C-alpha positions as a printed Julia matrix, in Angstrom:
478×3 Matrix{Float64}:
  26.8     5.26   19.44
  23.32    5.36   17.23
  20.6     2.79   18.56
  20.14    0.12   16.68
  17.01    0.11   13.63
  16.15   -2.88   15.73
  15.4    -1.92   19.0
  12.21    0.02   19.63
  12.13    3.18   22.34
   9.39    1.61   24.28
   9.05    4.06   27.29
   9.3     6.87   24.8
   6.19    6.11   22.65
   4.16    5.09   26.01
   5.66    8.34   28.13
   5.24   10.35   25.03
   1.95    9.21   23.44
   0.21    9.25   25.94
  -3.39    8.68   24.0
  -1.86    6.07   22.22
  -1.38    3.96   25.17
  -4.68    3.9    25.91
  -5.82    3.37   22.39
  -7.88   -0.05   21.43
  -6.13    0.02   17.72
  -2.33    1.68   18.01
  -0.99   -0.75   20.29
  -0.63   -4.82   19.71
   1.55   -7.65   20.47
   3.36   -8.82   17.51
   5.71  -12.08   17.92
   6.34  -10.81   21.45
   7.19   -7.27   19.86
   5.22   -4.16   20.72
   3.52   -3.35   16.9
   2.53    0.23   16.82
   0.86    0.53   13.7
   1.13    4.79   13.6
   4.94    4.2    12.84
   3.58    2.23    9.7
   1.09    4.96    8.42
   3.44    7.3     6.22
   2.46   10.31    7.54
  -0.85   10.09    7.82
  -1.13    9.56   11.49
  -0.47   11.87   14.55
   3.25   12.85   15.22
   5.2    10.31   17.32
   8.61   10.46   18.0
  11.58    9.0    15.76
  12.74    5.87   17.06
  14.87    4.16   14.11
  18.98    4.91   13.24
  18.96    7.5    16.44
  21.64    8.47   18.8
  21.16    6.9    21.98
  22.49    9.97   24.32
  18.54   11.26   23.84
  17.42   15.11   22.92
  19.6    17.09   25.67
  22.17   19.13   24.73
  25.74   16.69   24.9
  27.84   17.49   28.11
  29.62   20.8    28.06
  27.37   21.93   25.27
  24.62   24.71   24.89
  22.26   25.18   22.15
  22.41   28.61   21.19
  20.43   28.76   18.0
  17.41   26.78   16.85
  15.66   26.57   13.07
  12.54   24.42   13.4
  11.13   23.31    9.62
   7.69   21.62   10.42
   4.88   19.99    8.99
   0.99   21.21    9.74
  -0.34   19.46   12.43
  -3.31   16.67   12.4
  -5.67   17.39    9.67
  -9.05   15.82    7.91
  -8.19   14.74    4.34
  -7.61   17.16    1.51
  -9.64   17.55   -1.51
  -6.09   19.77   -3.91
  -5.9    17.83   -7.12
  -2.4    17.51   -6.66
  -2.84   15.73   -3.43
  -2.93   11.32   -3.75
  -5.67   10.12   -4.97
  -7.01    8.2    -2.32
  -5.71   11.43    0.56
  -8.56   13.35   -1.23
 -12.14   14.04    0.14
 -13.49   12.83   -3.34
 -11.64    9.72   -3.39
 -13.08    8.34    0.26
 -16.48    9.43   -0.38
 -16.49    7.41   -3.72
 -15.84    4.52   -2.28
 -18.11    4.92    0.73
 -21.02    5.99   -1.98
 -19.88    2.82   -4.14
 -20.19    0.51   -1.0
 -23.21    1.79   -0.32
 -25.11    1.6    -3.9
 -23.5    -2.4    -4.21
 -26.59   -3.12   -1.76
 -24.29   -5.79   -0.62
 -24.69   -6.73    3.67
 -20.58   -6.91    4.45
 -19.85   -9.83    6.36
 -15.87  -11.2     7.61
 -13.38   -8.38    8.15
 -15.82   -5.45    6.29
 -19.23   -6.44    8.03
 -18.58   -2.93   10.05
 -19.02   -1.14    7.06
 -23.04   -2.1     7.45
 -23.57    0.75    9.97
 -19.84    2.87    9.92
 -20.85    6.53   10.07
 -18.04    8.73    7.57
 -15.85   10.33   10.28
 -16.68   14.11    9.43
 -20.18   15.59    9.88
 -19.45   18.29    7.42
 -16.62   17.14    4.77
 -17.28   20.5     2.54
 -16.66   22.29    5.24
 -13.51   20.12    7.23
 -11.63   18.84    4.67
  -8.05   20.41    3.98
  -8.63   21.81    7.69
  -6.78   21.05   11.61
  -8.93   18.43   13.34
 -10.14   19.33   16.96
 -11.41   16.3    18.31
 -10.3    13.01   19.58
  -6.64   12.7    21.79
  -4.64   13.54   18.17
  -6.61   16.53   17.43
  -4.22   18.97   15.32
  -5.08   22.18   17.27
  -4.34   20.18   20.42
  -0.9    18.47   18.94
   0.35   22.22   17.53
  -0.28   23.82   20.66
   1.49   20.82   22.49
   4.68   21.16   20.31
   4.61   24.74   21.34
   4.94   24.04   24.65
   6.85   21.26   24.26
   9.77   23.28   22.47
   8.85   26.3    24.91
  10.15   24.2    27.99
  13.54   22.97   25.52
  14.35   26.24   24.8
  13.46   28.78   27.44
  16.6    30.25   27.7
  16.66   31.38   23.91
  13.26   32.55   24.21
  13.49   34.8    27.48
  16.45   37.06   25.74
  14.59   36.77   21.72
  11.61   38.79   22.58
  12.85   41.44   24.92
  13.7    44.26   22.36
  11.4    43.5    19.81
   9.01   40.7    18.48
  10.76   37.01   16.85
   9.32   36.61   13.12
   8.29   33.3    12.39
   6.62   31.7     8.93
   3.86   30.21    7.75
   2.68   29.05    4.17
  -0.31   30.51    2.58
  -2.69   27.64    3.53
  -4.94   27.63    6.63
  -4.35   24.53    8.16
  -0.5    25.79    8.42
  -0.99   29.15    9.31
  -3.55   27.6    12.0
  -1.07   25.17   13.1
   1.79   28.2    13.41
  -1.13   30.24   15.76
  -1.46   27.15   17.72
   2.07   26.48   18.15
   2.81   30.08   19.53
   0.59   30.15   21.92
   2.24   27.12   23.13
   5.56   28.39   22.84
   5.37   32.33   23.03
   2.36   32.34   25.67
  -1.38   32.93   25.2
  -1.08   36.75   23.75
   1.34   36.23   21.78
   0.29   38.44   19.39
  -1.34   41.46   21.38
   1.6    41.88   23.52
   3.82   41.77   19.87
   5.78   38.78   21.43
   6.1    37.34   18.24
   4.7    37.84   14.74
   3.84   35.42   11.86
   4.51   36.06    8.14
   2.33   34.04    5.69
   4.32   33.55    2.89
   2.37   33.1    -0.21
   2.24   29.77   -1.98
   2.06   30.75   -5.73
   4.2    30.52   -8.8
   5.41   34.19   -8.97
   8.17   34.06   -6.23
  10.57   32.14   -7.57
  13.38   31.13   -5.12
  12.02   33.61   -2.67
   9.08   30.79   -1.09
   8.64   28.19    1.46
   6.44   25.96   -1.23
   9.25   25.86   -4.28
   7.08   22.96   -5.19
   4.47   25.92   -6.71
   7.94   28.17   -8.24
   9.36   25.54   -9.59
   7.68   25.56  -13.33
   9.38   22.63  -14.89
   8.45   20.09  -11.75
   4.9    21.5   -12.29
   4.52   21.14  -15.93
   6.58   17.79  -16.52
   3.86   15.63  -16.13
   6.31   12.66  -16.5
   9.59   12.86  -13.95
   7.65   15.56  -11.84
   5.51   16.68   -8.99
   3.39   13.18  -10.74
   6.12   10.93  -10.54
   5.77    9.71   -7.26
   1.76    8.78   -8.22
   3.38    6.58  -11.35
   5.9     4.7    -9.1
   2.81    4.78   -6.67
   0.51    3.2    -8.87
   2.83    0.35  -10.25
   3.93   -0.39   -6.35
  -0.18   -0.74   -5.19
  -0.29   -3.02   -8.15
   2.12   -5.27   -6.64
   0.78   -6.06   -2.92
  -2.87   -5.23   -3.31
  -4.19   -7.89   -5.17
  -3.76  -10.59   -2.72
  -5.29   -8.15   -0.17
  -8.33   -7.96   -3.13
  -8.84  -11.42   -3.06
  -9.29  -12.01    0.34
 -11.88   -9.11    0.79
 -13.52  -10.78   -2.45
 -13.84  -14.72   -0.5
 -15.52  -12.43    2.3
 -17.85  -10.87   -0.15
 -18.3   -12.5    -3.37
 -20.98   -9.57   -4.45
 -18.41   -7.14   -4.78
 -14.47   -6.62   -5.82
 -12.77   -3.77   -4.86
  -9.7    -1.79   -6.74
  -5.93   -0.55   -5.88
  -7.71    2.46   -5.31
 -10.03    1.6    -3.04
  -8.48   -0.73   -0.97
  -5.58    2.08   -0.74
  -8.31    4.53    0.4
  -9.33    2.07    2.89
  -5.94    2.07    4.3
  -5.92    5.79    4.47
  -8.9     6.4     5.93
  -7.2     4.19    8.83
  -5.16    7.21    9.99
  -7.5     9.67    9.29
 -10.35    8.17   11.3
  -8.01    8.14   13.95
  -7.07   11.47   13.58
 -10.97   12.61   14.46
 -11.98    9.5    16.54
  -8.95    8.43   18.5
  -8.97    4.98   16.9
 -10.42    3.21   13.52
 -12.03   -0.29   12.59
 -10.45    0.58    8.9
  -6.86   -0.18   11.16
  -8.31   -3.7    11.71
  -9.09   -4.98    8.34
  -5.31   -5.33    7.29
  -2.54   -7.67    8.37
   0.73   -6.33    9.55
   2.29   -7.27    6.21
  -0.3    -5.13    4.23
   0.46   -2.17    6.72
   4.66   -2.91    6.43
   3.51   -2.51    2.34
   1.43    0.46    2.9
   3.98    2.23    4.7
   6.76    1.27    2.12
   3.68    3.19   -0.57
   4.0     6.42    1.4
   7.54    6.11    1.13
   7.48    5.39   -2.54
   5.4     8.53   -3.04
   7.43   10.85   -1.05
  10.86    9.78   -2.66
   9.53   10.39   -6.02
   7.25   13.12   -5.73
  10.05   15.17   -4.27
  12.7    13.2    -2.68
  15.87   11.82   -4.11
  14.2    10.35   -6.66
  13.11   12.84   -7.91
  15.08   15.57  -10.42
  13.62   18.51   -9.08
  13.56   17.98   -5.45
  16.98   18.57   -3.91
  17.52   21.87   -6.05
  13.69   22.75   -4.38
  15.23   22.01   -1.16
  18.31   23.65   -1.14
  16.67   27.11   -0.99
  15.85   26.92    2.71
  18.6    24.53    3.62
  20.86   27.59    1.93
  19.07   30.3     3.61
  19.07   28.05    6.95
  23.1    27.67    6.58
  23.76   31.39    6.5
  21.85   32.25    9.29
  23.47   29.28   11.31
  27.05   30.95   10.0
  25.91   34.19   11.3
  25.33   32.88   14.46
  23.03   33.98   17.76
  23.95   37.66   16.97
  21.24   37.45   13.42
  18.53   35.71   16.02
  18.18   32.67   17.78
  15.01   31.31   17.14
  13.59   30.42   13.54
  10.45   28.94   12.96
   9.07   28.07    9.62
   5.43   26.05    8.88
   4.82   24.21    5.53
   3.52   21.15    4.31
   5.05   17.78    3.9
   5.77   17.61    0.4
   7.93   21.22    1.28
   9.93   19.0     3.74
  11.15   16.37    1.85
  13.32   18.49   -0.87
  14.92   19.67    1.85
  15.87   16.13    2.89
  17.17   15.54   -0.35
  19.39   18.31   -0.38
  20.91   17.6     3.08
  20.79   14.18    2.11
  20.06   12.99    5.64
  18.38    9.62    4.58
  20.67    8.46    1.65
  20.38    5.38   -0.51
  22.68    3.25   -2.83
  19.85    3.2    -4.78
  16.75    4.18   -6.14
  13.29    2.34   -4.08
  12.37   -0.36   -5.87
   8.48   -0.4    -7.13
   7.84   -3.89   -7.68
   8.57   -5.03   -3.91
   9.21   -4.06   -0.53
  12.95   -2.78    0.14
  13.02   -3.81    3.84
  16.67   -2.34    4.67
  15.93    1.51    4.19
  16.6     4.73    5.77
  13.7     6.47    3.84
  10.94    5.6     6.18
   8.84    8.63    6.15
   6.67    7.81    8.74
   8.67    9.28   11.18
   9.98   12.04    9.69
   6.97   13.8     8.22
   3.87   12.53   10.42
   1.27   14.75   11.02
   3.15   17.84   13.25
   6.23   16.35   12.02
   9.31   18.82   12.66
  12.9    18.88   11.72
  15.17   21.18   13.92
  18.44   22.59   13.2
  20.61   23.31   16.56
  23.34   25.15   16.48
  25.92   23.84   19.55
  28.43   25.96   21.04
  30.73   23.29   22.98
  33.38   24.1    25.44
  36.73   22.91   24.43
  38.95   20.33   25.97
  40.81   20.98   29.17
  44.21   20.56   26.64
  42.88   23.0    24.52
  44.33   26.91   24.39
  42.0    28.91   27.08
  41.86   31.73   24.64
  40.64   29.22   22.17
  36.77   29.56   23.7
  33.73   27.39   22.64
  33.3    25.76   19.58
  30.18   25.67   17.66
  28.46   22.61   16.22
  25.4    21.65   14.47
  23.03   18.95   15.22
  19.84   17.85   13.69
  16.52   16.47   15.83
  14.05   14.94   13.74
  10.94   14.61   15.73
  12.73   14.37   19.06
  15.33   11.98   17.99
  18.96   13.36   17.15
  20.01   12.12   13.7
  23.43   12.13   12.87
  24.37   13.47    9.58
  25.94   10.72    7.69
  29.37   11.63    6.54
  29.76   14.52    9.34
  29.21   13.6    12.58
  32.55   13.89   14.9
  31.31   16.51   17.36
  29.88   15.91   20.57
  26.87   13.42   20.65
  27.1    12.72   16.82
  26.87   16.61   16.11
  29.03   17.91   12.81
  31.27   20.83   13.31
  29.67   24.02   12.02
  32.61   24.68    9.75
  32.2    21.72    7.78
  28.32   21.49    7.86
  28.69   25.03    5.89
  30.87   23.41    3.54
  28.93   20.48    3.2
  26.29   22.52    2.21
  27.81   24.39   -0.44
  29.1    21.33   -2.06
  25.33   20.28   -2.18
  24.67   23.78   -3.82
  27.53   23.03   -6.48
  26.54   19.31   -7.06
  22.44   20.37   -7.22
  22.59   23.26   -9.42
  20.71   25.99  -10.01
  17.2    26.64   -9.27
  16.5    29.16  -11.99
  18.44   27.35  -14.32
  16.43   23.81  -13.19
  13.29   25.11  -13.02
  13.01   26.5   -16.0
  12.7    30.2   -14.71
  15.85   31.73  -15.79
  15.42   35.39  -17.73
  12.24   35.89  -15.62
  11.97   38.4   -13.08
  11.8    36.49   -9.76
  14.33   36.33   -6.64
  16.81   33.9    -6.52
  16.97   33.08   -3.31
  15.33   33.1     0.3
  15.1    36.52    1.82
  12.3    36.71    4.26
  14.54   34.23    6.96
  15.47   37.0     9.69
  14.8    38.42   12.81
């Protein structure tokens, strides 16, 4: 059966998080509940596992099963803030350093919850030069956390990897962005072994992020010219909805900063980058006084923000983002058709906001309806936070399960897909009568082209139909 949302994995997120055990900030009692507040930081704190609407059976493969095939679809690891236009407002270099700069020029001596901010050093030495980059300090540093999931994932799946690499090297991908391409580097020497590359165990593709290869990308989010130019219902939407949802829960949060320091009153925007820099500080530092400031409620609201953003920006609520996620889901499903015989391991490394289409084209998370902006929706599957943390990874296995004793001995194994989101097996939600929640691989193929038929076309979506660009994925193979 799946575990309850209710009940928390406690000796998971001590056994597994280690450092944030012995952090002074991640970890505090809560009404005699264990409050860790990186599950409430919408992906901008280090990876953790996912605990909520799980099956209980754990990670290993169900009795009388074997995982035989395994696409991995992750997020860059740990990383300093970015400084892209299209990036939040408050998640960009500019945005925290205003606010430190306008703190500093109020000439104002912080006492109550901010009287830290008197003598808080910024948490980068050299922001020109860090920003958009892997962190490499602290217990949550990203080169640390990508090399970790490569061993991690090297000790899950040997057995794939000892008969992948024999005749020739296993292609993996990485998006054209250095923080991505540094976490896929990482990761293989994790998984693949320290030479890696000089002994042509593997090698890594960088797949371009720019508007020219149509269906043919792991960043559809820059192909995609109609959710780039419509400034109204796309890639911008989820700032809108953002916007009007910060407008709701931080003015309280305003005025009780304000009765601390009557000399200065700060905005949605600045209270939201104060939230931020939270997990980024972290990130670098291990822990953050920025984590203290808030009450649980404001970090239960901040957490329901990143979700906000996410599901608009290019999640179900968004127009564009299931027929953006579809491509690799699509390319994903034929391999998984094709079975061990077309490869066995498939690794691909992308950003966040490439995650979530895919999401909404499997819809894995689903919703009766749309999140609402004006108030927290407590009873949600879209909680982001554990899907798409920093390092966050979604892995297809394919299952081939022996049959039942009854069964025809010439009838052999059957074969079975099952989906791990950050080390917790999700069950897909209207296919999931295989061993340990798995779906049957048959009708996860048909499943998917349904999706295809229901989503459309990406050409024809996207506005890029008569131009000349692929129309599909064609760099997934080994």
């Amino acid at each position: 059966m799946q575990r309850s949302k209710s009940r928390t994995r406690v000796e998971e997120l001590i056994g597994l998080n280690e450092p944030w055990k012995n952090g002074l900030l991640a970890f505090l009692g809560f009404g005699g509940s264990l409050w860790n507040i990186f599950y409430h930081l919408g992906g901008n704190g280090p990876w953790i596992t996912k605990v909520d609407g799980v099956v209980d059976s754990g990670i290993e493969a169900p009795v009388g099963c074997r995982v035989e095939q395994v696409h991995m679809l992750s997020r860059h690891a740990e990383r300093y803030p970015t400084s892209n236009a299209g990036a939040p407002p408050a998640d960009r270099l500019e945005g925290m350093l205003a606010l430190l700069q306008r703190i500093k020029d109020s000439n104002v001596t912080f006492k109550g919850q901010l009287d830290f901010v008197n003598d808080w050093p910024y948490f980068s030495l050299d922001p020109s030069a860090e920003h958009d980059q892997l962190t490499t300090t602290g217990p949550y540093a990203g080169t640390l956390s990508a090399f970790a999931a490569g061993t991690r994932l090297r000790t899950r799946y040997r057995n794939l990897l000892s008969t992948s690499s024999v005749l020739r090297p296993v292609n993996f991908w990485a998006s054209d962005s250095n923080r991505v391409i540094e976490t896929a580097r990482y990761f293989a020497t994790g998984f693949f072994g320290p030479d890696w590359d000089s002994r042509r165990a593997a090698k890594l593709h960088i797949i371009p992020e720019t508007p020219d290869l149509g269906a043919d990308t792991l960043t559809p989010g820059d192909t995609c010219l109609r959710y780039r130019e419509d400034l109204l219902t796309g890639h911008d939407y989820g700032l809108i909805q953002l916007s009007k949802f910060r407008s709701a829960y931080l003015p309280p949060v305003s005025e009780r900063f304000q009765a601390q320091n009557p000399g200065i009153k700060f905005t949605d925007g600045e209270l939201y980058s104060m939230q931020e820099m939270c997990g980024f500080e972290a990130l670098v530092r291990g822990s953050s006084p920025w984590c203290n400031i808030f009450t649980h409620d404001d970090w239960l609201n901040f957490e329901y923000a990143r979700d906000i953003i996410h599901y608009y920006r290019a999640g179900p609520g968004n127009k564009y983002g299931a027929v953006m996620g579809w491509l690799w889901l699509n390319a994903t499903a034929n391999l998984l058709d094709e079975g061990p015989d077309g490869g066995k391991l498939f690794f691909s490394f992308v950003h966040d906001g490439d995650i979530v289409p895919m999401l909404a084209a499997l819809d894995l998370f689903p919703s009766t309806t749309n999140l609402p902006v004006t108030h927290r929706l407590k009873d949600r599957a879209w909680k982001m936070s554990q899907v798409v943390p920093m390092n966050g990874r979604v892995i297809f296995e394919r299952l081939a399960c022996e049959t039942s004793a009854k069964a025809s001995a010439s009838e052999g194994p059957r074969d079975y897909l099952r989906i791990n989101v950050n080390d917790g097996i999700v069950a897909l939600p209207i296919c999931s009568s295989g061993p340990g929640f798995s779906c049957p691989l048959e009708d996860f193929l048909s499943m998917v082209r349904r999706r295809g038929e229901e989503i459309g076309d990406f050409h024809e979506i996207c506005g890029l139909v008569g131009r000349d660009s692929p129309g599909r994925i064609t760099f997934l193979h080994q």
